[in-house]
Short mmCIF file of C-alpha atoms and ligand atoms in Angstrom, two decimals:
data_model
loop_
_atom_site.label_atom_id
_atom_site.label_comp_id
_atom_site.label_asym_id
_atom_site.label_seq_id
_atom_site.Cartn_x
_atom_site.Cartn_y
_atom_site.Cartn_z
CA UNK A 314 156.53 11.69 25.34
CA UNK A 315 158.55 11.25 28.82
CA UNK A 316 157.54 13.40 31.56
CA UNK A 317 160.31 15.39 33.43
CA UNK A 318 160.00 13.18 36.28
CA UNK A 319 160.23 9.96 33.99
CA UNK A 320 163.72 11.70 32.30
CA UNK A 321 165.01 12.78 36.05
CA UNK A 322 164.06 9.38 37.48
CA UNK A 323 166.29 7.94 34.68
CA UNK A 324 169.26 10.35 35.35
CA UNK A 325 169.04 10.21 39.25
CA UNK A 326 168.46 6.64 39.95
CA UNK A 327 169.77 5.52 36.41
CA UNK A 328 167.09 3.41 35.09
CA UNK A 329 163.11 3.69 33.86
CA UNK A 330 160.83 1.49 33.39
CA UNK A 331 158.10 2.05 30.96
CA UNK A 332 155.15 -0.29 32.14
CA UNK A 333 153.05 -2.01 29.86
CA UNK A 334 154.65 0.12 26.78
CA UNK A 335 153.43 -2.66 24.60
CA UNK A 336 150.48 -4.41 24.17
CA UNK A 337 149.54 -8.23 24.84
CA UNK A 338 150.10 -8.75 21.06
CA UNK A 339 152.77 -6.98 20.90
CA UNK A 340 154.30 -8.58 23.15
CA UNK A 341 153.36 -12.16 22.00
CA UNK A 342 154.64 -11.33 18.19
CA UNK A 343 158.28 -10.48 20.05
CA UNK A 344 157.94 -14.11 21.87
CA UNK A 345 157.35 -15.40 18.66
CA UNK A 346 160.43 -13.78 16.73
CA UNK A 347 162.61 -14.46 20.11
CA UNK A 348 161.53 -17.92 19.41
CA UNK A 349 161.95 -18.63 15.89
CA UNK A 350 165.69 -17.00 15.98
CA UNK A 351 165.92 -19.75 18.71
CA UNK A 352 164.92 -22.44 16.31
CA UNK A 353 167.06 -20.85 13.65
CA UNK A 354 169.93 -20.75 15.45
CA UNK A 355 169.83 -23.51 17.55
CA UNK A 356 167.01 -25.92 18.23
CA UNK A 357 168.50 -28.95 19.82
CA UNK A 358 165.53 -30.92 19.10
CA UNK A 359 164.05 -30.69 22.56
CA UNK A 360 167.12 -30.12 24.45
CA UNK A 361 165.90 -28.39 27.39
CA UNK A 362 169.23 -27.19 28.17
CA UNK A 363 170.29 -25.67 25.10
CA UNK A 364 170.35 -21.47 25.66
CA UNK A 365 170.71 -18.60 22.89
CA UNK A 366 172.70 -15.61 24.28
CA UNK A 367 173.59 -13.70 20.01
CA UNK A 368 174.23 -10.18 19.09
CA UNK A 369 172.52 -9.76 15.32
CA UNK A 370 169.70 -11.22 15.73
CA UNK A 371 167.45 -7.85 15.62
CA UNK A 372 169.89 -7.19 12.82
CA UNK A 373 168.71 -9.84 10.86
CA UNK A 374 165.10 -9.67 11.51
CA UNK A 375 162.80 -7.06 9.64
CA UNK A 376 159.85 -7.41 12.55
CA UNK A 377 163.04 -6.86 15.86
CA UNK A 378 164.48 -4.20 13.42
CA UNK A 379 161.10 -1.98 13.55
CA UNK A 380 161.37 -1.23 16.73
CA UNK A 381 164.34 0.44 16.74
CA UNK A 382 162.21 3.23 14.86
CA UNK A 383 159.33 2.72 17.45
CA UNK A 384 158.43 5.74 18.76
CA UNK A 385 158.24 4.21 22.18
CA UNK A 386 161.46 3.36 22.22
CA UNK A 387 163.41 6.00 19.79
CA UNK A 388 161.22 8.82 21.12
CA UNK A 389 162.50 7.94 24.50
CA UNK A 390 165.99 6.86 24.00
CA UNK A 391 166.28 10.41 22.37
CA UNK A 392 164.56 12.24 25.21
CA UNK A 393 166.87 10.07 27.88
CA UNK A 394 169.92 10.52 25.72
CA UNK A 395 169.55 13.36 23.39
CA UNK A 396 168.65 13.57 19.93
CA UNK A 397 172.09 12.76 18.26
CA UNK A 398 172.36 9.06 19.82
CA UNK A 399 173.52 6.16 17.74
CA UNK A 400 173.21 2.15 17.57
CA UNK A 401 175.66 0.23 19.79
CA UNK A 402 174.27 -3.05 19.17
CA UNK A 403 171.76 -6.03 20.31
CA UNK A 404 171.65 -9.29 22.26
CA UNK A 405 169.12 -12.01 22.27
CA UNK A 406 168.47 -14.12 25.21
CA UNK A 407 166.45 -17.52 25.22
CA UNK A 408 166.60 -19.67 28.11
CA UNK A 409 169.31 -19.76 30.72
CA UNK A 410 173.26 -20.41 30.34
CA UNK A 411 173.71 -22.79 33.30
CA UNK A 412 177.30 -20.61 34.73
CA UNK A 413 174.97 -17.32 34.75
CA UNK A 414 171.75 -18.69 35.88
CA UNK A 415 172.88 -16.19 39.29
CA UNK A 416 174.40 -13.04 37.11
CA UNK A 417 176.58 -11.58 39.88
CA UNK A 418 176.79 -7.44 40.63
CA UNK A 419 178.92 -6.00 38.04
CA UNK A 420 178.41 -2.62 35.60
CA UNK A 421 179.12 -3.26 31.67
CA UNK A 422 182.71 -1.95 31.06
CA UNK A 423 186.17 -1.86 33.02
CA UNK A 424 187.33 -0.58 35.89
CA UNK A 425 190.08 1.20 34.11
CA UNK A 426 188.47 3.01 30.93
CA UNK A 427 185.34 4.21 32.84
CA UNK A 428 183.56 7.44 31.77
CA UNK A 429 180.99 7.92 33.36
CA UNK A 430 179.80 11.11 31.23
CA UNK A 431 179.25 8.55 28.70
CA UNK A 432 175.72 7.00 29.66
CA UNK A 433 175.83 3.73 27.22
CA UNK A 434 172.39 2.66 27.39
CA UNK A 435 170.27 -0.70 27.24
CA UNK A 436 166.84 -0.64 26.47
CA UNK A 437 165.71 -4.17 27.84
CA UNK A 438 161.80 -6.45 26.62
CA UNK A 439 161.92 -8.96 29.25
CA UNK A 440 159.59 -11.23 27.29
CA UNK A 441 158.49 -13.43 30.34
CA UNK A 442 157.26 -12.71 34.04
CA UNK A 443 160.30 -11.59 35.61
CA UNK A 444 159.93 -11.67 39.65
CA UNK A 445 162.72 -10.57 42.20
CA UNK A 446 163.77 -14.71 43.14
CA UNK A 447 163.23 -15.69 39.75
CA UNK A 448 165.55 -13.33 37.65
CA UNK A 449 164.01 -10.06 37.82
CA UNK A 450 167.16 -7.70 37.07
CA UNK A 451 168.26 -5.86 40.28
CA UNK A 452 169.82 -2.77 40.36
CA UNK A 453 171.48 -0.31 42.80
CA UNK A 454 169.71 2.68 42.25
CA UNK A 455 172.53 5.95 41.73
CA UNK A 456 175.49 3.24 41.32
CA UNK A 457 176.26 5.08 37.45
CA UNK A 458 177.97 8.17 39.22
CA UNK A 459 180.92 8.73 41.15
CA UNK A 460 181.99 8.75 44.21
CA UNK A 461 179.22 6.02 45.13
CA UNK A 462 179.93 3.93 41.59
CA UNK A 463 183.62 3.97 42.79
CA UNK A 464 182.85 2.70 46.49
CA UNK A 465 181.12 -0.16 44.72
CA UNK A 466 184.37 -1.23 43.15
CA UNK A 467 184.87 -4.43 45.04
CA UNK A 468 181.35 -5.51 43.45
CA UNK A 469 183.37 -5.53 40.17
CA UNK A 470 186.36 -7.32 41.97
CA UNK A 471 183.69 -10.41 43.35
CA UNK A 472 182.00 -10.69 39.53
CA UNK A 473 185.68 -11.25 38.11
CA UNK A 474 186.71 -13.51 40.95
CA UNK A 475 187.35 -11.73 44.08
CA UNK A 476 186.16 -11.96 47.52
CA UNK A 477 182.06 -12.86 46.92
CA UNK A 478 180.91 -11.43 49.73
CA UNK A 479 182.84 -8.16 50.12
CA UNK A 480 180.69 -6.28 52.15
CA UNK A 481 179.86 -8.62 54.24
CA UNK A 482 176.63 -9.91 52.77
CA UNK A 483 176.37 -12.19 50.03
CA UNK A 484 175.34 -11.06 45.97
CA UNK A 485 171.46 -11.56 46.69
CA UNK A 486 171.32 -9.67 49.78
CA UNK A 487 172.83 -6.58 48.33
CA UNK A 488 170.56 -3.59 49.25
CA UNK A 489 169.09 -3.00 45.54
CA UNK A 490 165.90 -2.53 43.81
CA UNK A 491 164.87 -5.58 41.73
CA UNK A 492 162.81 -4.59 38.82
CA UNK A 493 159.66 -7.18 38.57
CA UNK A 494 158.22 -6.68 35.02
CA UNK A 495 155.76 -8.35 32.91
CA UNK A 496 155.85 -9.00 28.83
CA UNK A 497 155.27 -5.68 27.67
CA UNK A 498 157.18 -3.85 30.15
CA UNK A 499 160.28 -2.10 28.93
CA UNK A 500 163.43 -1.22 31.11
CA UNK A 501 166.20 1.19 30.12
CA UNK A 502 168.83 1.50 32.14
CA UNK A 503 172.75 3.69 32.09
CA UNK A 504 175.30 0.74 31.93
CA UNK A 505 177.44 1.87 34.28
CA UNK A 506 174.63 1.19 36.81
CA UNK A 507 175.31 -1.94 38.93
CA UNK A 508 173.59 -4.54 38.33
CA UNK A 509 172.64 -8.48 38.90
CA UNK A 510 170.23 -10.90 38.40
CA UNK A 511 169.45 -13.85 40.66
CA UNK A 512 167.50 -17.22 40.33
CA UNK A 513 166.96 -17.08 36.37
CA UNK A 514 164.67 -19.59 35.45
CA UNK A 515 162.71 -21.22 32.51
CA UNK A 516 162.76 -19.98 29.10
CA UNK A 517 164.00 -16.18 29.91
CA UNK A 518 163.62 -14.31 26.60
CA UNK A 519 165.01 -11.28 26.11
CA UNK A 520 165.68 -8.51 23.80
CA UNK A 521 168.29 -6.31 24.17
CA UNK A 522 168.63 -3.13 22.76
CA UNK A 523 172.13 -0.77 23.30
CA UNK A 524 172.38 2.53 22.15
CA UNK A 525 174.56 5.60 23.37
CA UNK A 526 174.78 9.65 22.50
CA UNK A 527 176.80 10.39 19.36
CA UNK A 528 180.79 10.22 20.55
CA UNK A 529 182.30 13.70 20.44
CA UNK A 530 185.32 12.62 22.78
CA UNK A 531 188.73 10.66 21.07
CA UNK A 532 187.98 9.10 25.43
CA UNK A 533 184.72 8.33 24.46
CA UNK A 534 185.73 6.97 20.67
CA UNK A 535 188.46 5.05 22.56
CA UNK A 536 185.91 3.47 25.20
CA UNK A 537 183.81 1.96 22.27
CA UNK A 538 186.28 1.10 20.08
CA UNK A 539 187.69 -1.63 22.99
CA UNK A 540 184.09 -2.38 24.22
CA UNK A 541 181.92 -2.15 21.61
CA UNK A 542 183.71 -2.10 18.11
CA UNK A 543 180.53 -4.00 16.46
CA UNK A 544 178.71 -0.03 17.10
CA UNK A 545 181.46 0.98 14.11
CA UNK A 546 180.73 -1.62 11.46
CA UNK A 547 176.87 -1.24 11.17
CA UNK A 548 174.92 -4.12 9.94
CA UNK A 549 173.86 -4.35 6.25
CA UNK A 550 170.54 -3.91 7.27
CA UNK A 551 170.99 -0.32 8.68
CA UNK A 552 173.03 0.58 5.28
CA UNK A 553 170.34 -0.84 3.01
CA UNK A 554 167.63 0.99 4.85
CA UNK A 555 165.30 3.62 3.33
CA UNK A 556 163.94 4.37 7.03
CA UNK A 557 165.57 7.75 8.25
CA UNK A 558 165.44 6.60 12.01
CA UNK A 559 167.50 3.37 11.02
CA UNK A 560 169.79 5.36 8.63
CA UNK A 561 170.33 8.01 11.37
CA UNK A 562 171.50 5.83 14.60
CA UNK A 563 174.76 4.60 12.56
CA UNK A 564 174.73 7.79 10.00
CA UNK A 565 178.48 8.50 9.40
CA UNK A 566 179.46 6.08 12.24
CA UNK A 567 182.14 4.24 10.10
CA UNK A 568 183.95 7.25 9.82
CA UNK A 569 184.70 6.98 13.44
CA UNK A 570 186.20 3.47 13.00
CA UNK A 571 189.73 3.26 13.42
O1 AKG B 1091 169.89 -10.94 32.01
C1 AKG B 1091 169.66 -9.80 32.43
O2 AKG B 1091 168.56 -9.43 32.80
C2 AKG B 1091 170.80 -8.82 32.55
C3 AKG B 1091 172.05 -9.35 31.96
C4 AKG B 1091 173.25 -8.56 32.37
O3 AKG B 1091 173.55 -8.42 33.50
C5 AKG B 1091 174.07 -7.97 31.37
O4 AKG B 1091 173.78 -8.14 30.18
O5 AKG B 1091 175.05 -7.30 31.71
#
């Protein structure tokens, strides 16, 4: 289903985007289930401030769950990460929490248990316009390997409270690529891949998807374990499924619990 060029772009630069992978209608059914877990989980009653950042919530809802077993997306996860991959998790964005409405240049995971062989993955549906001032995610293109993820270290240091402007130019100057995308559009990127996002406005829906290649390593077991123990304790909703796709991303996964 991925060209060669779509799977090398994703390994060299560290990220794909899949353009208009779904459909207007598509797209508008995944507003509407971004928006009802919104009023499910916390409607304000007009609050315009209030903001929904939740793991679970494709979990807990049949239509989010299906496309897990999309071929658009398990088809390519597979291609991107190999066919034995399994189901780290899911986050839901709706609307904007006010301390990350500028998300500064970081990579998911610490400076001390890297492993980089590892490429945990996020499959991203930015459900509204996304534009580079207006919190399009930017990335620096080749930042998921060593030695030029290393000489980006001080990136991590600024996100956690270090100098802000360690290379002389502040976060939203940072030579990167930001990645404009419409509803429809979906975005996978390697984790370890720096990343930011600048200028978030509105309501900003999202749906996250995480997934990453079966762990054969007691380093790569560890690495979970601290940063993503939810990927161990599956969801009732995987264990009650009768789909094979949804059985097979956390088949045996408990095992690995410890
Ligand atoms: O909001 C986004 O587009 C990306 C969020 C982000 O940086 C992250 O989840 O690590």
């Amino acid at each position: 289903m991925l060209s060669d060029e779509q799977i090398a772009h994703f390994h060299t630069f560290g990220f794909l985007v899949m353009r208009q992978a779904f459909a207007t209608d598509e797209a508008e059914a995944l507003i509407s289930e971004a928006d009802a877990a919104y009023a499910e989980k916390l409607d304000r009653g007009g609050d315009e401030s209030a903001y929904l950042w939740a793991s679970e919530v494709v979990e807990e809802r049949p239509a989010l769950m299906r496309l897990l077993e999309d071929d658009r997306i398990y088809l390519a996860t597979s291609e991107l990460l190999g066919e034995d991959f399994i189901w780290i998790g899911s986050e839901v964005m709706w609307g904007i929490d006010p301390k990350l409405a500028d998300h500064t240049w970081h990579f998911d995971g610490h400076k001390t248990s890297r492993h980089l062989d590892y490429p945990r993955t996020k499959v991203m549906l930015y459900l509204d316009q996304q534009r580079r001032e207006t919190g399009a995610i930017r990335v620096i293109p080749g930042s998921h390997r060593d030695p030029f993820h290393r000489s980006l270290f001080p990136l991590q240091d600024a996100h956690l409270g270090g100098d802000p402007s360690p290379f002389g130019i502040d976060g939203p100057e940072m030579p990167a690529c930001a990645i404009e995308t419409d509803p429809g559009d979906l975005v996978f990127f390697n984790q370890w891949l720096y990343h930011a996002v600048y200028g978030k406005t509105g309501k900003r829906r999202v749906i996250v998807l995480k997934f990453g290649p079966r762990p054969k390593t007691e380093a790569h077991l560890a690495m979970l374990r601290d940063g993503a123990p939810n990927a161990f304790k599956p969801h009732a909703s995987f264990l009650k499924s009768g789909r094979p796709r949804i059985r097979r991303l956390t088949e045996e996964i408990g095992k690995l619990a410890r």
